[in-house]
């Protein structure tokens, strides 16, 4: 008799679990169709978790503020709300065929490392300071000196030239600016400085001059032969001891 009751209770429990599972699945699919959203971070460089949490809250509050779950989603409005965060470069929102709202958030990316008050600050290509980061590419140029917004525009152009040149990208580690002497590049080879002067125009001719000098230095001279080189003049490399 006890075994019959046990089997009955077990069978009843299984039926209840199956019904609950079916109801949960229906509810889940219904919620997915009307309310579901997925936030994706594209091209991020390990931004703080608090920043992601803030952005997730923006999306959640947007859905909670709707009058009804069946109301059409204003994707443009959601994008504008996300873009109010100063660290977001771009936001894209679209609905898939199942009615799920897909949110793609693109952060401003670190472009250089600026030394300021003995601390490192990460700036994007527009000179905007980014939040604390970790795991950032150590190949990013280090910039130091009397840098303000006007001079940063020149620094930015110079950095693009360095990043886009295979030789300079492997050779140059930093940029220093002094309002009297101009722009100086620090190299990873022999700790040699390259003086560019007040107008840091580096074309293919200057890059070729640098390459020829370094090839000659590596083959015929010691690292302590020059402390710096000056390439401000056309077709001349001046060694400063």
Coordinates of N, CA and C in Angstrom, one line a residue:
X1 N 0.8 -1.2 0.0 CA 0.0 0.0 0.0 C 0.9 1.3 0.0
X2 N 1.9 1.2 0.8 CA 2.8 2.3 0.9 C 3.5 2.6 -0.5
X3 N 3.9 1.4 -1.1 CA 4.5 1.5 -2.4 C 3.6 2.1 -3.5
X4 N 2.3 1.8 -3.4 CA 1.3 2.4 -4.3 C 1.2 3.9 -4.1
X5 N 1.2 4.3 -2.8 CA 1.1 5.7 -2.5 C 2.4 6.5 -3.0
X6 N 3.5 5.8 -2.8 CA 4.8 6.4 -3.2 C 4.8 6.6 -4.7
X7 N 4.4 5.6 -5.5 CA 4.3 5.7 -6.9 C 3.4 6.8 -7.4
X8 N 2.2 6.9 -6.7 CA 1.2 7.9 -7.0 C 1.8 9.3 -6.8
X9 N 2.5 9.5 -5.7 CA 3.0 10.8 -5.4 C 4.2 11.1 -6.4
X10 N 4.9 10.1 -6.7 CA 6.0 10.3 -7.6 C 5.5 10.7 -9.0
X11 N 4.4 10.0 -9.4 CA 3.8 10.3 -10.7 C 3.2 11.7 -10.8
X12 N 2.6 12.1 -9.6 CA 2.0 13.4 -9.5 C 3.0 14.5 -9.6
X13 N 4.1 14.2 -8.9 CA 5.2 15.2 -8.9 C 5.8 15.4 -10.3
X14 N 5.9 14.3 -11.1 CA 6.5 14.4 -12.4 C 5.5 15.2 -13.3
X15 N 4.2 15.0 -13.1 CA 3.2 15.7 -13.9 C 3.3 17.2 -13.6
X16 N 3.4 17.5 -12.3 CA 3.5 18.9 -11.9 C 4.7 19.6 -12.5
X17 N 5.9 18.8 -12.5 CA 7.1 19.4 -13.0 C 7.0 19.6 -14.5
X18 N 6.4 18.7 -15.2 CA 6.2 18.8 -16.7 C 5.3 20.0 -17.0
X19 N 4.2 20.2 -16.2 CA 3.4 21.3 -16.5 C 4.1 22.6 -16.2
X20 N 4.8 22.6 -15.1 CA 5.6 23.9 -14.7 C 6.6 24.2 -15.8
X21 N 7.3 23.1 -16.3 CA 8.2 23.4 -17.4 C 7.6 23.9 -18.6
X22 N 6.4 23.4 -19.0 CA 5.7 23.8 -20.2 C 5.3 25.3 -20.0
X23 N 4.7 25.6 -18.9 CA 4.3 27.0 -18.6 C 5.5 27.9 -18.6
X24 N 6.6 27.5 -18.0 CA 7.8 28.4 -18.0 C 8.3 28.6 -19.4
X25 N 8.3 27.5 -20.2 CA 8.8 27.7 -21.6 C 8.0 28.6 -22.4
X26 N 6.6 28.5 -22.2 CA 5.7 29.4 -22.9 C 6.0 30.8 -22.5
X27 N 6.1 31.0 -21.1 CA 6.3 32.3 -20.6 C 7.6 32.9 -21.1
X28 N 8.6 32.0 -21.1 CA 9.9 32.5 -21.5 C 9.9 32.9 -23.0
X29 N 9.3 32.1 -23.9 CA 9.2 32.5 -25.3 C 8.4 33.7 -25.5
X30 N 7.3 33.9 -24.7 CA 6.5 35.1 -24.8 C 7.3 36.3 -24.4
X31 N 8.0 36.2 -23.3 CA 8.8 37.3 -22.8 C 9.9 37.6 -23.8
X32 N 10.5 36.5 -24.4 CA 11.6 36.8 -25.4 C 11.0 37.5 -26.6
X33 N 9.8 37.2 -27.0 CA 9.2 37.8 -28.1 C 8.9 39.3 -27.9
X34 N 8.4 39.6 -26.7 CA 7.9 40.9 -26.5 C 9.0 41.8 -25.8
X35 N 9.8 41.2 -24.9 CA 10.6 42.0 -24.0 C 12.1 41.8 -24.1
X36 N 12.5 40.7 -24.7 CA 14.0 40.3 -24.6 C 14.9 41.3 -25.3
X37 N 16.0 41.4 -24.7 CA 17.1 42.3 -25.3 C 18.4 41.7 -25.0
X38 N 19.4 42.0 -25.8 CA 20.7 41.5 -25.6 C 21.7 42.6 -25.9
X39 N 22.6 42.9 -24.9 CA 23.5 44.0 -25.0 C 24.9 43.4 -25.4
X40 N 25.5 43.9 -26.4 CA 26.8 43.4 -26.9 C 27.8 44.6 -26.9
X41 N 28.9 44.4 -26.4 CA 30.0 45.4 -26.4 C 31.0 45.0 -27.5
X42 N 31.2 45.9 -28.4 CA 32.0 45.6 -29.6 C 33.3 46.3 -29.5
X43 N 34.4 45.6 -29.7 CA 35.7 46.3 -29.8 C 36.1 46.9 -28.5
X44 N 35.6 46.4 -27.4 CA 36.0 47.1 -26.1 C 37.4 46.7 -25.7
X45 N 38.0 47.6 -24.9 CA 39.3 47.4 -24.3 C 39.2 47.3 -22.8
X46 N 38.5 46.3 -22.3 CA 38.4 46.1 -20.9 C 38.0 47.3 -20.1
X47 N 36.9 47.9 -20.4 CA 36.4 49.0 -19.6 C 35.9 48.4 -18.2
X48 N 35.8 49.3 -17.3 CA 35.4 48.9 -15.9 C 34.0 48.3 -16.0
X49 N 33.7 47.3 -15.0 CA 32.4 46.7 -15.0 C 31.3 47.6 -14.6
X50 N 31.7 48.7 -13.8 CA 30.7 49.7 -13.4 C 30.1 50.4 -14.6
X51 N 31.0 50.6 -15.6 CA 30.5 51.3 -16.8 C 29.5 50.5 -17.6
X52 N 29.8 49.2 -17.7 CA 28.8 48.2 -18.4 C 27.5 48.2 -17.6
X53 N 27.6 48.2 -16.3 CA 26.4 48.1 -15.4 C 25.6 49.3 -15.6
X54 N 26.2 50.5 -15.7 CA 25.4 51.7 -16.0 C 24.7 51.7 -17.3
X55 N 25.4 51.1 -18.3 CA 24.8 51.1 -19.7 C 23.6 50.0 -19.7
X56 N 23.8 48.9 -19.0 CA 22.8 47.9 -18.9 C 21.5 48.5 -18.2
X57 N 21.8 49.3 -17.2 CA 20.7 50.0 -16.5 C 19.9 50.9 -17.4
X58 N 20.6 51.6 -18.3 CA 19.9 52.5 -19.3 C 18.9 51.7 -20.1
X59 N 19.4 50.5 -20.6 CA 18.6 49.6 -21.5 C 17.4 49.1 -20.7
X60 N 17.6 48.6 -19.5 CA 16.6 48.0 -18.7 C 15.5 49.1 -18.3
X61 N 15.9 50.3 -17.9 CA 15.0 51.3 -17.6 C 14.2 51.8 -18.8
X62 N 14.8 51.7 -20.0 CA 14.1 52.0 -21.2 C 12.9 51.1 -21.4
X63 N 13.1 49.8 -21.2 CA 12.1 48.8 -21.4 C 11.0 48.9 -20.3
X64 N 11.5 49.2 -19.1 CA 10.5 49.3 -18.0 C 9.6 50.5 -18.1
X65 N 10.1 51.5 -18.8 CA 9.3 52.7 -18.9 C 8.2 52.7 -20.0
X66 N 8.1 51.6 -20.8 CA 7.1 51.5 -21.8 C 5.7 51.3 -21.2
X67 N 4.7 51.8 -21.8 CA 3.3 51.7 -21.3 C 2.9 50.3 -21.5
X68 N 3.2 49.6 -22.5 CA 2.8 48.2 -22.7 C 3.9 47.4 -23.4
X69 N 4.0 46.2 -23.1 CA 5.1 45.4 -23.7 C 4.9 45.2 -25.2
X70 N 3.7 45.3 -25.7 CA 3.4 45.1 -27.1 C 3.7 46.4 -27.9
X71 N 4.0 47.5 -27.3 CA 4.3 48.7 -28.0 C 5.6 48.7 -28.7
X72 N 5.6 49.2 -29.9 CA 6.8 49.2 -30.8 C 7.9 49.9 -30.1
X73 N 9.1 49.3 -30.3 CA 10.3 49.9 -29.6 C 10.9 51.0 -30.5
X74 N 11.1 52.1 -29.9 CA 11.7 53.3 -30.6 C 13.2 53.1 -30.5
X75 N 13.8 52.4 -31.5 CA 15.2 52.1 -31.5 C 16.1 53.4 -31.5
X76 N 15.6 54.4 -32.2 CA 16.4 55.6 -32.3 C 16.5 56.3 -31.0
X77 N 15.4 56.3 -30.2 CA 15.4 56.9 -28.9 C 16.4 56.1 -27.9
X78 N 16.4 54.8 -28.0 CA 17.3 54.0 -27.2 C 18.7 54.3 -27.5
X79 N 19.0 54.4 -28.8 CA 20.4 54.7 -29.2 C 20.8 56.1 -28.6
X80 N 19.9 57.1 -28.7 CA 20.2 58.4 -28.1 C 20.5 58.3 -26.6
X81 N 19.7 57.5 -25.9 CA 19.9 57.4 -24.5 C 21.3 56.8 -24.2
X82 N 21.7 55.8 -24.9 CA 23.0 55.2 -24.7 C 24.1 56.1 -25.1
X83 N 23.9 56.9 -26.1 CA 25.0 57.8 -26.5 C 25.2 59.0 -25.6
X84 N 24.3 59.2 -24.6 CA 24.5 60.2 -23.6 C 25.7 59.9 -22.7
X85 N 26.0 58.6 -22.7 CA 27.2 58.2 -21.9 C 28.5 58.7 -22.6
X86 N 29.3 59.4 -22.0 CA 30.4 60.1 -22.6 C 31.5 59.2 -23.1
X87 N 31.5 57.9 -22.7 CA 32.5 57.0 -23.2 C 32.0 56.1 -24.4
X88 N 30.8 56.3 -24.8 CA 30.3 55.5 -25.9 C 30.5 56.3 -27.2
X89 N 31.1 55.6 -28.2 CA 31.4 56.2 -29.5 C 30.2 56.0 -30.4
X90 N 29.5 54.8 -30.4 CA 28.4 54.6 -31.3 C 27.5 53.5 -30.7
X91 N 26.2 53.6 -31.0 CA 25.3 52.6 -30.5 C 24.3 52.2 -31.6
X92 N 24.1 51.0 -31.8 CA 23.2 50.5 -32.8 C 22.2 49.5 -32.2
X93 N 20.9 49.7 -32.5 CA 19.8 48.9 -31.9 C 18.9 48.4 -33.1
X94 N 18.7 47.1 -33.1 CA 17.8 46.6 -34.1 C 17.0 45.4 -33.5
X95 N 15.9 45.1 -34.1 CA 15.1 43.9 -33.7 C 15.4 42.8 -34.7
X96 N 15.5 41.6 -34.2 CA 15.7 40.4 -35.0 C 14.3 39.8 -35.4
X97 N 14.3 38.7 -36.1 CA 13.0 38.1 -36.6 C 12.2 37.6 -35.4
X98 N 12.8 37.3 -34.3 CA 12.1 36.8 -33.1 C 11.6 37.9 -32.2
X99 N 11.9 39.1 -32.6 CA 11.4 40.2 -31.7 C 12.4 40.6 -30.6
X100 N 13.6 40.0 -30.7 CA 14.6 40.3 -29.7 C 15.3 41.6 -30.0
X101 N 15.5 42.5 -29.1 CA 16.2 43.8 -29.3 C 17.7 43.5 -29.1
X102 N 18.4 43.7 -30.2 CA 19.9 43.6 -30.1 C 20.5 45.0 -30.0
X103 N 21.3 45.2 -28.9 CA 22.0 46.4 -28.7 C 23.5 46.3 -28.8
X104 N 24.1 47.0 -29.7 CA 25.5 47.0 -29.9 C 26.1 48.3 -29.5
X105 N 27.1 48.2 -28.6 CA 27.7 49.4 -28.0 C 29.2 49.4 -28.3
X106 N 29.6 50.5 -28.9 CA 31.0 50.7 -29.3 C 31.6 51.8 -28.4
X107 N 32.7 51.4 -27.8 CA 33.4 52.4 -26.9 C 34.4 53.2 -27.7
X108 N 34.7 54.4 -27.2 CA 35.9 55.1 -27.7 C 37.1 54.3 -27.4
X109 N 38.0 54.2 -28.3 CA 39.2 53.3 -28.1 C 40.4 54.1 -27.7
X110 N 41.3 53.6 -26.8 CA 42.5 54.3 -26.5 C 43.5 54.4 -27.7
X111 N 44.0 55.6 -27.9 CA 44.9 55.9 -29.0 C 46.3 56.2 -28.6
X112 N 46.5 56.9 -27.5 CA 47.8 57.2 -26.9 C 47.8 57.1 -25.4
X113 N 48.9 57.0 -24.8 CA 49.1 57.1 -23.4 C 49.8 58.5 -23.1
X114 N 49.1 59.3 -22.3 CA 49.6 60.6 -22.0 C 50.1 60.7 -20.6
X115 N 51.4 61.1 -20.4 CA 52.0 61.3 -19.1 C 51.6 62.6 -18.6
X116 N 50.9 62.7 -17.5 CA 50.4 63.9 -16.9 C 50.5 63.8 -15.4
X117 N 51.2 64.7 -14.7 CA 51.4 64.7 -13.3 C 51.9 63.3 -12.8
X118 N 52.8 62.8 -13.6 CA 53.4 61.5 -13.3 C 52.4 60.3 -13.3
X119 N 51.3 60.5 -13.9 CA 50.3 59.5 -14.1 C 50.0 59.2 -15.6
X120 N 49.6 58.0 -15.9 CA 49.2 57.7 -17.3 C 47.8 57.9 -17.5
X121 N 47.4 58.7 -18.5 CA 46.0 58.9 -18.9 C 45.9 58.4 -20.4
X122 N 44.8 57.6 -20.6 CA 44.5 57.1 -21.9 C 43.6 58.1 -22.7
X123 N 44.0 58.5 -23.9 CA 43.2 59.4 -24.7 C 42.8 58.7 -26.0
X124 N 41.6 59.0 -26.5 CA 41.2 58.5 -27.8 C 41.8 59.4 -28.9
X125 N 41.5 59.2 -30.1 CA 42.1 59.9 -31.2 C 41.6 61.4 -31.3
X126 N 40.6 61.7 -30.5 CA 40.1 63.1 -30.5 C 40.6 63.8 -29.3
X127 N 41.4 63.2 -28.5 CA 42.0 63.8 -27.3 C 41.1 63.7 -26.1
X128 N 40.1 62.9 -26.1 CA 39.1 62.7 -25.0 C 39.7 61.7 -24.1
X129 N 39.7 62.0 -22.8 CA 40.3 61.1 -21.8 C 39.3 59.9 -21.5
X130 N 39.8 58.7 -21.4 CA 39.0 57.5 -21.2 C 39.0 57.1 -19.8
X131 N 38.1 56.3 -19.3 CA 38.0 55.8 -17.9 C 39.2 54.8 -17.7
X132 N 39.4 54.5 -16.4 CA 40.4 53.5 -16.1 C 40.3 52.2 -16.9
X133 N 41.5 51.8 -17.4 CA 41.5 50.6 -18.3 C 42.5 49.6 -17.8
X134 N 42.4 48.3 -18.2 CA 43.4 47.4 -17.9 C 43.6 46.5 -19.1
X135 N 44.7 45.9 -19.3 CA 45.0 45.0 -20.5 C 45.1 45.8 -21.7
X136 N 45.5 47.1 -21.7 CA 45.6 47.9 -22.9 C 46.9 47.5 -23.6
X137 N 46.9 47.6 -24.9 CA 48.0 47.3 -25.8 C 49.2 48.2 -25.4
X138 N 50.3 47.5 -25.0 CA 51.5 48.3 -24.5 C 52.2 48.9 -25.7
X139 N 51.8 48.7 -26.9 CA 52.5 49.3 -28.0 C 51.9 50.8 -28.3
X140 N 50.9 51.2 -27.5 CA 50.4 52.5 -27.7 C 51.5 53.5 -27.4
X141 N 51.6 54.6 -28.2 CA 52.6 55.6 -28.0 C 52.4 56.3 -26.7
X142 N 53.6 56.7 -26.1 CA 53.6 57.5 -24.8 C 53.8 58.9 -25.2
X143 N 53.0 59.8 -24.8 CA 53.1 61.2 -25.1 C 53.4 62.0 -23.9
X144 N 54.3 62.9 -23.9 CA 54.7 63.7 -22.8 C 55.0 65.2 -23.2
X145 N 54.9 66.1 -22.3 CA 55.3 67.5 -22.6 C 54.2 68.5 -22.5
X146 N 54.3 69.7 -23.1 CA 53.3 70.7 -22.9 C 52.2 70.5 -23.9
X147 N 51.3 69.7 -23.6 CA 50.3 69.3 -24.6 C 48.9 70.0 -24.2
X148 N 48.4 70.7 -25.1 CA 47.0 71.2 -25.0 C 46.2 70.8 -26.2
X149 N 45.0 71.2 -26.3 CA 44.1 70.8 -27.4 C 44.7 71.1 -28.8
X150 N 45.3 72.3 -28.9 CA 45.9 72.7 -30.2 C 47.0 71.8 -30.6
X151 N 47.9 71.6 -29.7 CA 49.1 70.7 -30.0 C 48.7 69.3 -30.1
X152 N 47.6 68.9 -29.5 CA 47.2 67.5 -29.6 C 46.8 67.1 -31.0
X153 N 46.2 68.0 -31.7 CA 45.8 67.8 -33.1 C 47.1 67.4 -33.9
X154 N 48.2 68.1 -33.7 CA 49.4 67.8 -34.4 C 49.9 66.4 -33.9
X155 N 49.9 66.2 -32.6 CA 50.3 64.9 -32.0 C 49.5 63.8 -32.6
X156 N 48.2 64.0 -32.8 CA 47.3 63.0 -33.3 C 47.7 62.6 -34.8
X157 N 48.0 63.6 -35.6 CA 48.4 63.4 -37.0 C 49.8 62.6 -37.0
X158 N 50.7 63.0 -36.1 CA 52.0 62.4 -36.0 C 51.8 61.0 -35.6
X159 N 51.0 60.7 -34.6 CA 50.8 59.3 -34.2 C 50.2 58.5 -35.3
X160 N 49.3 59.0 -36.0 CA 48.7 58.2 -37.2 C 49.8 57.8 -38.1
X161 N 50.7 58.8 -38.4 CA 51.8 58.5 -39.3 C 52.7 57.4 -38.8
X162 N 53.0 57.4 -37.5 CA 53.8 56.4 -36.8 C 53.1 55.0 -36.9
X163 N 51.9 55.0 -36.5 CA 51.1 53.7 -36.5 C 51.0 53.1 -37.8
X164 N 50.9 53.9 -38.9 CA 50.7 53.4 -40.2 C 52.0 53.1 -41.0
X165 N 53.1 53.4 -40.3 CA 54.4 53.0 -40.9 C 55.0 51.8 -40.2
X166 N 55.3 50.8 -41.0 CA 55.8 49.5 -40.4 C 57.1 49.8 -39.6
X167 N 58.0 50.6 -40.3 CA 59.3 51.0 -39.7 C 59.1 51.8 -38.4
X168 N 58.4 52.9 -38.5 CA 58.2 53.8 -37.3 C 57.4 53.1 -36.2
X169 N 56.4 52.3 -36.5 CA 55.6 51.6 -35.5 C 56.4 50.7 -34.7
X170 N 57.4 50.1 -35.3 CA 58.3 49.1 -34.6 C 59.5 49.9 -33.9
X171 N 59.8 51.1 -34.3 CA 60.9 51.8 -33.8 C 60.6 52.9 -32.8
X172 N 59.5 53.6 -32.9 CA 59.2 54.7 -32.1 C 58.3 54.3 -30.9
X173 N 58.7 54.7 -29.7 CA 58.0 54.4 -28.5 C 57.2 55.6 -27.9
X174 N 57.6 56.8 -28.2 CA 57.0 57.9 -27.6 C 57.2 59.2 -28.4
X175 N 56.4 60.3 -28.0 CA 56.5 61.6 -28.6 C 56.6 62.6 -27.4
X176 N 57.5 63.5 -27.5 CA 57.7 64.6 -26.5 C 57.6 65.9 -27.2
X177 N 56.8 66.8 -26.6 CA 56.7 68.2 -27.2 C 57.2 69.2 -26.2
X178 N 58.0 70.1 -26.7 CA 58.4 71.3 -25.9 C 58.2 72.5 -26.8
X179 N 57.6 73.5 -26.2 CA 57.2 74.7 -27.0 C 58.3 75.5 -27.6
X180 N 59.5 75.3 -27.1 CA 60.7 76.0 -27.6 C 61.5 75.1 -28.7
X181 N 61.6 73.8 -28.4 CA 62.4 73.0 -29.3 C 61.5 72.1 -30.2
X182 N 60.2 72.1 -30.0 CA 59.4 71.3 -30.9 C 59.1 69.9 -30.5
X183 N 59.1 69.0 -31.5 CA 58.7 67.6 -31.3 C 59.9 66.7 -31.3
X184 N 59.9 65.7 -30.4 CA 61.0 64.8 -30.4 C 60.4 63.4 -30.2
X185 N 61.0 62.5 -31.0 CA 60.5 61.1 -31.0 C 61.6 60.3 -30.1
X186 N 61.1 59.4 -29.3 CA 62.0 58.5 -28.5 C 61.9 57.2 -29.2
X187 N 63.0 56.5 -29.3 CA 63.1 55.3 -30.1 C 63.4 54.1 -29.1
X188 N 63.0 52.9 -29.6 CA 63.3 51.7 -28.8 C 64.6 51.1 -29.0
X189 N 65.4 51.7 -30.0 CA 66.7 51.2 -30.3 C 67.8 52.2 -29.9
X190 N 68.6 51.7 -29.0 CA 69.8 52.5 -28.5 C 69.3 53.8 -27.7
X191 N 68.0 53.8 -27.4 CA 67.5 55.0 -26.6 C 67.9 56.3 -27.3
X192 N 67.7 56.3 -28.6 CA 68.1 57.5 -29.4 C 66.9 58.4 -29.6
X193 N 67.1 59.7 -29.5 CA 66.0 60.6 -29.8 C 66.1 61.1 -31.2
X194 N 64.9 61.4 -31.8 CA 64.9 62.0 -33.2 C 64.2 63.3 -33.1
X195 N 65.0 64.4 -33.4 CA 64.4 65.8 -33.3 C 63.7 66.1 -34.6
X196 N 62.5 66.5 -34.5 CA 61.7 66.9 -35.7 C 61.5 68.4 -35.8
X197 N 61.8 69.2 -34.8 CA 61.6 70.6 -34.8 C 60.2 71.0 -34.5
X198 N 59.8 72.2 -34.8 CA 58.5 72.8 -34.5 C 57.5 72.3 -35.5
X199 N 57.9 71.8 -36.7 CA 56.9 71.4 -37.7 C 57.2 69.9 -38.0
X200 N 56.5 69.0 -37.3 CA 56.9 67.6 -37.4 C 56.3 66.9 -38.6
X201 N 56.7 67.3 -39.8 CA 56.2 66.7 -41.0 C 57.1 65.5 -41.4
X202 N 56.6 64.3 -41.3 CA 57.3 63.1 -41.6 C 56.7 62.5 -42.9
X203 N 57.4 62.7 -44.0 CA 57.0 62.1 -45.3 C 57.8 60.9 -45.5
X204 N 57.6 60.3 -46.7 CA 58.4 59.1 -47.1 C 59.9 59.4 -47.1
X205 N 60.2 60.6 -47.5 CA 61.7 61.0 -47.6 C 62.3 61.0 -46.2
X206 N 61.6 61.5 -45.2 CA 62.2 61.5 -43.8 C 62.2 60.1 -43.2
X207 N 61.2 59.3 -43.5 CA 61.2 57.9 -43.1 C 62.4 57.1 -43.7
X208 N 62.6 57.4 -45.0 CA 63.7 56.7 -45.7 C 65.1 57.2 -45.1
X209 N 65.2 58.4 -44.7 CA 66.4 58.9 -44.0 C 66.6 58.2 -42.7
X210 N 65.5 58.0 -41.9 CA 65.6 57.4 -40.6 C 66.1 55.9 -40.8
X211 N 65.5 55.3 -41.8 CA 65.8 53.9 -42.1 C 67.3 53.7 -42.4
X212 N 67.8 54.5 -43.3 CA 69.2 54.4 -43.8 C 70.1 54.7 -42.6
X213 N 69.8 55.7 -41.7 CA 70.7 56.0 -40.6 C 70.7 54.8 -39.6
X214 N 69.6 54.2 -39.3 CA 69.5 53.1 -38.4 C 70.2 51.9 -38.9
X215 N 70.1 51.7 -40.2 CA 70.8 50.5 -40.8 C 72.3 50.8 -40.7
X216 N 72.7 52.0 -40.9 CA 74.2 52.3 -40.8 C 74.6 52.2 -39.4
X217 N 73.8 52.7 -38.5 CA 74.2 52.7 -37.1 C 74.3 51.3 -36.6
X218 N 73.4 50.4 -37.0 CA 73.4 49.0 -36.5 C 74.6 48.2 -37.1
X219 N 75.1 48.6 -38.3 CA 76.1 47.9 -39.0 C 77.5 48.4 -38.7
X220 N 77.7 49.7 -38.4 CA 79.0 50.3 -38.3 C 79.3 51.1 -37.0
X221 N 78.3 51.4 -36.2 CA 78.5 52.3 -35.1 C 78.0 51.6 -33.8
X222 N 78.4 52.2 -32.7 CA 77.8 51.7 -31.4 C 76.6 52.6 -31.0
X223 N 75.8 52.1 -30.1 CA 74.6 52.8 -29.7 C 75.0 54.2 -29.1
X224 N 76.1 54.3 -28.4 CA 76.5 55.5 -27.8 C 77.2 56.5 -28.7
X225 N 77.1 56.3 -30.0 CA 77.8 57.2 -31.0 C 77.0 58.5 -31.0
X226 N 75.7 58.4 -30.9 CA 74.8 59.6 -30.9 C 73.8 59.6 -29.8
X227 N 73.6 60.7 -29.2 CA 72.5 60.8 -28.2 C 71.2 61.1 -28.9
X228 N 71.3 61.8 -30.0 CA 70.1 62.1 -30.8 C 70.5 62.5 -32.2
X229 N 69.5 62.5 -33.1 CA 69.7 62.9 -34.4 C 68.7 63.9 -34.8
X230 N 69.0 64.9 -35.7 CA 68.2 65.9 -36.1 C 67.9 65.8 -37.6
X231 N 66.6 65.7 -37.9 CA 66.2 65.5 -39.3 C 65.3 66.6 -39.8
X232 N 65.5 67.8 -39.2 CA 64.6 68.9 -39.6 C 65.0 69.5 -40.9
X233 N 66.2 69.2 -41.4 CA 66.7 69.7 -42.7 C 66.5 68.7 -43.8
X234 N 66.3 69.1 -45.0 CA 66.1 68.2 -46.1 C 67.4 67.5 -46.4
X235 N 67.3 66.2 -46.6 CA 68.4 65.3 -47.0 C 69.6 65.3 -46.1
X236 N 69.3 65.6 -44.8 CA 70.4 65.7 -43.8 C 70.0 65.0 -42.5
X237 N 71.0 64.2 -42.0 CA 70.8 63.6 -40.7 C 72.0 64.1 -39.8
X238 N 71.7 65.0 -38.9 CA 72.7 65.5 -38.0 C 72.8 64.8 -36.7
X239 N 74.0 64.2 -36.4 CA 74.2 63.4 -35.2 C 74.6 64.4 -34.1
X240 N 73.9 64.3 -33.0 CA 74.2 65.1 -31.8 C 74.8 64.2 -30.7
X241 N 76.0 64.4 -30.4 CA 76.7 63.6 -29.4 C 76.5 64.1 -28.0

